[in-house]
Coordinates of C-alpha atoms in Angstrom, one line a residue:
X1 CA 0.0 0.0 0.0
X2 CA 2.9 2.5 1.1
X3 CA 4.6 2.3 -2.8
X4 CA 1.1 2.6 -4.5
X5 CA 0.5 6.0 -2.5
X6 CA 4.0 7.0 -3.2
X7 CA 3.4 6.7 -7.0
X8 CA 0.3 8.9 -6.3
X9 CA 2.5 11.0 -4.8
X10 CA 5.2 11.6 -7.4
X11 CA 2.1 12.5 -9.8
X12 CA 2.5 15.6 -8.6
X13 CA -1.2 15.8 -6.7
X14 CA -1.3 18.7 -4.0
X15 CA -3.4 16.7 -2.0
X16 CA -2.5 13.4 -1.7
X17 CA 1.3 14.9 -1.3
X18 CA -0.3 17.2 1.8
X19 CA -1.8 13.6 3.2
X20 CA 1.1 11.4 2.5
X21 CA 3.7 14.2 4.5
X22 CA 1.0 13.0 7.9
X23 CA 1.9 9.5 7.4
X24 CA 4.8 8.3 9.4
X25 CA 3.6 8.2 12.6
X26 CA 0.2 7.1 11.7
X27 CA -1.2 4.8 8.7
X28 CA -2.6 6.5 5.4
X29 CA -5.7 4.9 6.2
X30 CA -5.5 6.8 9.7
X31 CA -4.3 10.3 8.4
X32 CA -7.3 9.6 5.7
X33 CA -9.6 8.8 8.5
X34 CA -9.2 11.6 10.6
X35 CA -9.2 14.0 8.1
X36 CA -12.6 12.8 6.6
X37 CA -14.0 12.8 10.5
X38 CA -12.5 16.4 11.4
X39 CA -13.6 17.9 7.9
X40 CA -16.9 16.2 8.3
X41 CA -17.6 17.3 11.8
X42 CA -16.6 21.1 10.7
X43 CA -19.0 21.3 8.2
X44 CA -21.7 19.5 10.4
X45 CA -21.1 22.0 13.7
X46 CA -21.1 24.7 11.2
X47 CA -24.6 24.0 10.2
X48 CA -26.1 22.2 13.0
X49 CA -25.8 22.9 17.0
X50 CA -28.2 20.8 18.0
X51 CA -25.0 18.2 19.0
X52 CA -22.4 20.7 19.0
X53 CA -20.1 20.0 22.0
X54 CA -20.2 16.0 21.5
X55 CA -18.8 16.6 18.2
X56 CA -16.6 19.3 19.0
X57 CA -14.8 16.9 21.6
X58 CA -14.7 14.4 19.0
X59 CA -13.0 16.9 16.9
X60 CA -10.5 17.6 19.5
X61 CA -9.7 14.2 20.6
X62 CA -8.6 13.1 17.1
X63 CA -6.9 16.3 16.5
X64 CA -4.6 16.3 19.6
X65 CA -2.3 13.4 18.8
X66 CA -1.4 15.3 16.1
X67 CA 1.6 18.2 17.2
X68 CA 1.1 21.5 15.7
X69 CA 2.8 21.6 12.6
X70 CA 0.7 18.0 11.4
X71 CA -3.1 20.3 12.5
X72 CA -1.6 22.8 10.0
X73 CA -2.2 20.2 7.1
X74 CA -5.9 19.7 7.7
X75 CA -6.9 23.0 6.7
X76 CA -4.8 22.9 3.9
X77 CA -6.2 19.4 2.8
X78 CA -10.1 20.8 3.3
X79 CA -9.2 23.7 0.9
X80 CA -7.7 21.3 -1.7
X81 CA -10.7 19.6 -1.6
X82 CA -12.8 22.6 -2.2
X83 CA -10.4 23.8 -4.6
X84 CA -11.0 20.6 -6.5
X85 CA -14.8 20.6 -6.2
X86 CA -15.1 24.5 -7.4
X87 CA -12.9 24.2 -10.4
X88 CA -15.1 20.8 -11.5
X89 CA -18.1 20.3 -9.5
X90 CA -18.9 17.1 -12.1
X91 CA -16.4 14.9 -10.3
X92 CA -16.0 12.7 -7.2
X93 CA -12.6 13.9 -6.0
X94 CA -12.4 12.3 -2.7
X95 CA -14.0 9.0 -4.1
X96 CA -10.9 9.1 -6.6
X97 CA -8.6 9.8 -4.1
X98 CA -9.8 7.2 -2.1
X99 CA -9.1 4.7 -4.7
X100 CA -6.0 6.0 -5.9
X101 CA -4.4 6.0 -2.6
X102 CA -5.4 2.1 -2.6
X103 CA -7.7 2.9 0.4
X104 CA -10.2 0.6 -1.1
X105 CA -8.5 -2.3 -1.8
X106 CA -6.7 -3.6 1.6
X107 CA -9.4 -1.8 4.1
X108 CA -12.8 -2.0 2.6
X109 CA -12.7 -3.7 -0.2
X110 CA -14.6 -1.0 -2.4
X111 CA -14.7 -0.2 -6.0
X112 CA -16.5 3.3 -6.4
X113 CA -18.3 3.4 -9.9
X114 CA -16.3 5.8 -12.0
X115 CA -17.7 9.3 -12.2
X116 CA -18.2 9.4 -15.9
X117 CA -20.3 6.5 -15.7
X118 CA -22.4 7.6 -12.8
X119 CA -23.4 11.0 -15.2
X120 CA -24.6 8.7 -18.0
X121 CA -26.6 6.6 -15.4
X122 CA -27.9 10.6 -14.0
X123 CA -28.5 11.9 -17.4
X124 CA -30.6 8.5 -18.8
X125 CA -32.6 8.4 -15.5
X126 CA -33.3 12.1 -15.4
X127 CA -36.4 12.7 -17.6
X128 CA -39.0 15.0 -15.6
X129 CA -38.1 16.7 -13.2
X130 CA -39.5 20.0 -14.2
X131 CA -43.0 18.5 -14.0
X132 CA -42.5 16.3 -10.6
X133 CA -41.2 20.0 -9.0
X134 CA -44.6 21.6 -10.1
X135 CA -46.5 18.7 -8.2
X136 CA -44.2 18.3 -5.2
X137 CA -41.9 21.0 -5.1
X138 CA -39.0 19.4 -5.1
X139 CA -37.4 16.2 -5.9
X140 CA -35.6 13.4 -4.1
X141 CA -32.9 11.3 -5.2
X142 CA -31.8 8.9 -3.1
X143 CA -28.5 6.5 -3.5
X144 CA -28.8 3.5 -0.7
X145 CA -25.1 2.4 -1.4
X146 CA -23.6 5.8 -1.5
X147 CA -19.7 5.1 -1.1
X148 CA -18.1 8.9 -1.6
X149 CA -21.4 9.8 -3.6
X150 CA -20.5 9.5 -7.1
X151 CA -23.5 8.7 -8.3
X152 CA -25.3 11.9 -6.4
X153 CA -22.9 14.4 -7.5
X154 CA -23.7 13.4 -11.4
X155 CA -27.6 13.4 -10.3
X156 CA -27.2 16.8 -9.1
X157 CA -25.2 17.6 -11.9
X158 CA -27.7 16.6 -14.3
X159 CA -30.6 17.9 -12.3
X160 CA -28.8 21.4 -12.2
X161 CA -28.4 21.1 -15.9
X162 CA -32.0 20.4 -16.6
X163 CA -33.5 22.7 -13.5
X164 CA -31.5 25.7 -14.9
X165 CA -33.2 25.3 -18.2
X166 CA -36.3 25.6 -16.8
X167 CA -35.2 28.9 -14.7
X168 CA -35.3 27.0 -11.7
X169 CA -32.3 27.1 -8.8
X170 CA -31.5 23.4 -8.5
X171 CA -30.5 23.7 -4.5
X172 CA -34.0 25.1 -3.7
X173 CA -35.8 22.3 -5.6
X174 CA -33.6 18.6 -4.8
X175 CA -33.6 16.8 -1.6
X176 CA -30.4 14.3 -1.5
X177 CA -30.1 10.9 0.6
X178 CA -27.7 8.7 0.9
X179 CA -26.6 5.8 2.8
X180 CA -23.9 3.5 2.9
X181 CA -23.0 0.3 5.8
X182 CA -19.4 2.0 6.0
X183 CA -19.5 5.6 8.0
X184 CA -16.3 6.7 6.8
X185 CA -17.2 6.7 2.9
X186 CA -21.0 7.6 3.9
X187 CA -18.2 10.5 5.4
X188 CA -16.9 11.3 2.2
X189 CA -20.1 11.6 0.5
X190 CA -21.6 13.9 3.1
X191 CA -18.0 16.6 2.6
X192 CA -18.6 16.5 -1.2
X193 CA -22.7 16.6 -0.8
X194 CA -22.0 19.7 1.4
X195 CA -19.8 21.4 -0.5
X196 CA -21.6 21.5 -3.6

């Protein structure tokens, strides 16, 4: 696993050089753990206070066995991230990271669907949306094996595409759900869900 994340590395990718300079100490799959939990739970006490202080002691307890110098990576990996997502929001960065990082293969033995797929799945399935808003309001689409959410980002990618057609704002009009039996991918999709 070590050389197949070091050939990542010498690709020249900001991010998964930022993630390998954590590991040393800890695995890649823990530096990749606790980043997705820490970047998770900022976005989620941003948003919601309801459960604030359990998951800000959460936060801190994964964050202290890291010294000073390691916290200063996080924020630089969450901006990469978002970086990534605003210059192409049709992609599932941190699914592809995942994978080419080798994350999937020893830990949970996943193979995310690749993204280009997922958007020809979004943009066949994707028919009426338009009229389905004018009787509901909105529109739900659900994904009950979510992994990082490849297959949500290209259904709100096509439903934006269709939705601004009709002079509609596509975050006002689609409900998203998705579930996975692994947390820490179901993780991954919330970041990227959340960001766009």
């Amino acid at each position: 696993m070590a050389k197949a994340a070091r050939n990542v590395a010498s690709e020249q990718k900001p991010f998964c050089k930022r993630l390998l300079s954590l590991a040393g100490k800890y695995s890649i799959w823990e530096v990749w753990s606790d980043f997705i939990n820490v970047f998770a739970l900022a976005i989620s006490n941003s948003v919601d206070k309801v459960r604030f202080d359990e998951r800000e002691a959460l936060y801190r307890r994964i964050m202290a066995k890291y010294d000073a110098k390691e916290r200063e990576v996080f924020p630089l990996l969450a901006a990469d991230v978002v970086s990534a997502l605003e210059q192409n929001p049709e992609q599932d960065f941190l699914g592809e990271m995942f994978m080419d990082l080798h994350l999937d293969y020893e830990e949970l033995k996943q193979i995310f669907t690749p993204y280009h797929v997922c958007q020809l799945m979004a943009d066949i399935t994707m028919d009426d949306l338009v009229e389905q808003i004018d009787k509901q309001g909105y529109v739900s689409i659900n994904d009950c094996c979510c992994g990082a959410g490849a297959n949500l980002i290209a259904a709100i990618n096509s439903a934006r595409r269709k939705l601004e057609d009709a002079g509609l704002n596509f975050q006002n009009h689609i409900l998203i759900i998705g579930q996975d039996i692994e947390e820490l991918v179901a993780l991954m999709c919330y970041i990227q869900i959340s960001l766009l």
